[in-house]
Each structure stands twice: as structure tokens, then as C-alpha cells.
């Protein structure tokens, strides 16, 4: 008889936990950091820089105008 009285509370706790995880998961997706850019190596000084900051000239990658 005691199990029948406890069962609704257990079910309510499980449903609440599942809902909490779903809501928390959807919020977590919105707050994730954007992925980092691909890193490339400068042809002159061998420094690694983000691809979006690299300078390309004659098919080679450079980190700055000083390395051209």
C-alpha cells in the first residue's frame, strides 16, 4: 500500500527532471561559444594564426605585411 502512495511523487519527480533537462539543454545551445577558426602557418616565420586573419599572396600564407 505504501508504494502506491509514493509512486505519484516518483513519477512527478521523473517528469520534472526530464522537462528540466530539455529546457536546460535548449538554453545551453544558445550560449555555446562559436567554434574557433582554422589555424594556418605563416610561410615566412612559421607563426600560427587564425585563417581569417591570414594574408595570402602568390599561393602562400603570411601573418603580416612584415613577413611578405
mmCIF file of C-alpha atoms in Angstrom:
data_model
loop_
_atom_site.group_PDB
_atom_site.id
_atom_site.type_symbol
_atom_site.label_atom_id
_atom_site.label_comp_id
_atom_site.label_asym_id
_atom_site.label_seq_id
_atom_site.Cartn_x
_atom_site.Cartn_y
_atom_site.Cartn_z
ATOM 1 C CA UNK A 1 0.000 0.000 0.000
ATOM 2 C CA UNK A 2 2.868 2.407 0.793
ATOM 3 C CA UNK A 3 4.330 2.012 -2.703
ATOM 4 C CA UNK A 4 1.072 3.151 -4.312
ATOM 5 C CA UNK A 5 1.164 6.362 -2.251
ATOM 6 C CA UNK A 6 4.799 7.092 -3.184
ATOM 7 C CA UNK A 7 4.502 6.252 -6.913
ATOM 8 C CA UNK A 8 2.813 9.546 -7.980
ATOM 9 C CA UNK A 9 5.618 11.552 -6.335
ATOM 10 C CA UNK A 10 8.282 9.464 -8.049
ATOM 11 C CA UNK A 11 6.575 9.890 -11.433
ATOM 12 C CA UNK A 12 6.237 13.635 -10.868
ATOM 13 C CA UNK A 13 9.939 13.861 -9.992
ATOM 14 C CA UNK A 14 10.941 11.929 -13.136
ATOM 15 C CA UNK A 15 8.742 14.090 -15.394
ATOM 16 C CA UNK A 16 10.086 17.245 -13.745
ATOM 17 C CA UNK A 17 13.665 16.100 -14.208
ATOM 18 C CA UNK A 18 13.117 15.286 -17.898
ATOM 19 C CA UNK A 19 11.499 18.678 -18.523
ATOM 20 C CA UNK A 20 14.285 20.455 -16.659
ATOM 21 C CA UNK A 21 16.933 18.686 -18.768
ATOM 22 C CA UNK A 22 15.148 19.598 -22.007
ATOM 23 C CA UNK A 23 14.779 23.254 -21.060
ATOM 24 C CA UNK A 24 18.330 23.446 -19.813
ATOM 25 C CA UNK A 25 19.621 21.808 -22.992
ATOM 26 C CA UNK A 26 17.893 24.307 -25.271
ATOM 27 C CA UNK A 27 19.322 27.227 -23.298
ATOM 28 C CA UNK A 28 22.800 25.686 -23.413
ATOM 29 C CA UNK A 29 22.793 25.583 -27.201
ATOM 30 C CA UNK A 30 22.187 29.332 -27.389
ATOM 31 C CA UNK A 31 25.078 30.133 -25.043
ATOM 32 C CA UNK A 32 27.727 27.947 -26.674
ATOM 33 C CA UNK A 33 30.908 29.623 -27.848
ATOM 34 C CA UNK A 34 31.381 29.835 -31.605
ATOM 35 C CA UNK A 35 33.941 27.374 -32.879
ATOM 36 C CA UNK A 36 37.475 28.655 -33.383
ATOM 37 C CA UNK A 37 38.794 29.400 -36.843
ATOM 38 C CA UNK A 38 41.183 27.035 -38.529
ATOM 39 C CA UNK A 39 44.789 27.849 -37.686
ATOM 40 C CA UNK A 40 47.317 28.262 -40.508
ATOM 41 C CA UNK A 41 51.087 28.681 -40.504
ATOM 42 C CA UNK A 42 52.903 31.725 -41.870
ATOM 43 C CA UNK A 43 55.221 30.728 -44.731
ATOM 44 C CA UNK A 44 57.949 33.112 -43.543
ATOM 45 C CA UNK A 45 58.107 32.996 -39.731
ATOM 46 C CA UNK A 46 56.130 29.772 -39.050
ATOM 47 C CA UNK A 47 53.771 31.543 -36.631
ATOM 48 C CA UNK A 48 50.280 30.034 -36.401
ATOM 49 C CA UNK A 49 47.413 32.477 -36.903
ATOM 50 C CA UNK A 50 43.646 32.187 -37.491
ATOM 51 C CA UNK A 51 42.870 31.613 -41.160
ATOM 52 C CA UNK A 52 40.559 34.631 -41.315
ATOM 53 C CA UNK A 53 43.464 36.924 -40.271
ATOM 54 C CA UNK A 54 45.991 35.489 -42.735
ATOM 55 C CA UNK A 55 47.293 37.324 -45.797
ATOM 56 C CA UNK A 56 47.530 35.239 -48.979
ATOM 57 C CA UNK A 57 49.952 36.177 -51.730
ATOM 58 C CA UNK A 58 51.199 34.012 -54.597
ATOM 59 C CA UNK A 59 49.539 30.952 -53.046
ATOM 60 C CA UNK A 60 51.400 31.351 -49.753
ATOM 61 C CA UNK A 61 50.070 32.341 -46.339
ATOM 62 C CA UNK A 62 51.571 35.162 -44.279
ATOM 63 C CA UNK A 63 50.769 36.500 -40.810
ATOM 64 C CA UNK A 64 51.506 40.175 -41.529
ATOM 65 C CA UNK A 65 52.784 42.600 -44.147
ATOM 66 C CA UNK A 66 56.197 42.424 -42.472
ATOM 67 C CA UNK A 67 56.504 38.748 -43.485
ATOM 68 C CA UNK A 68 55.596 39.385 -47.133
#
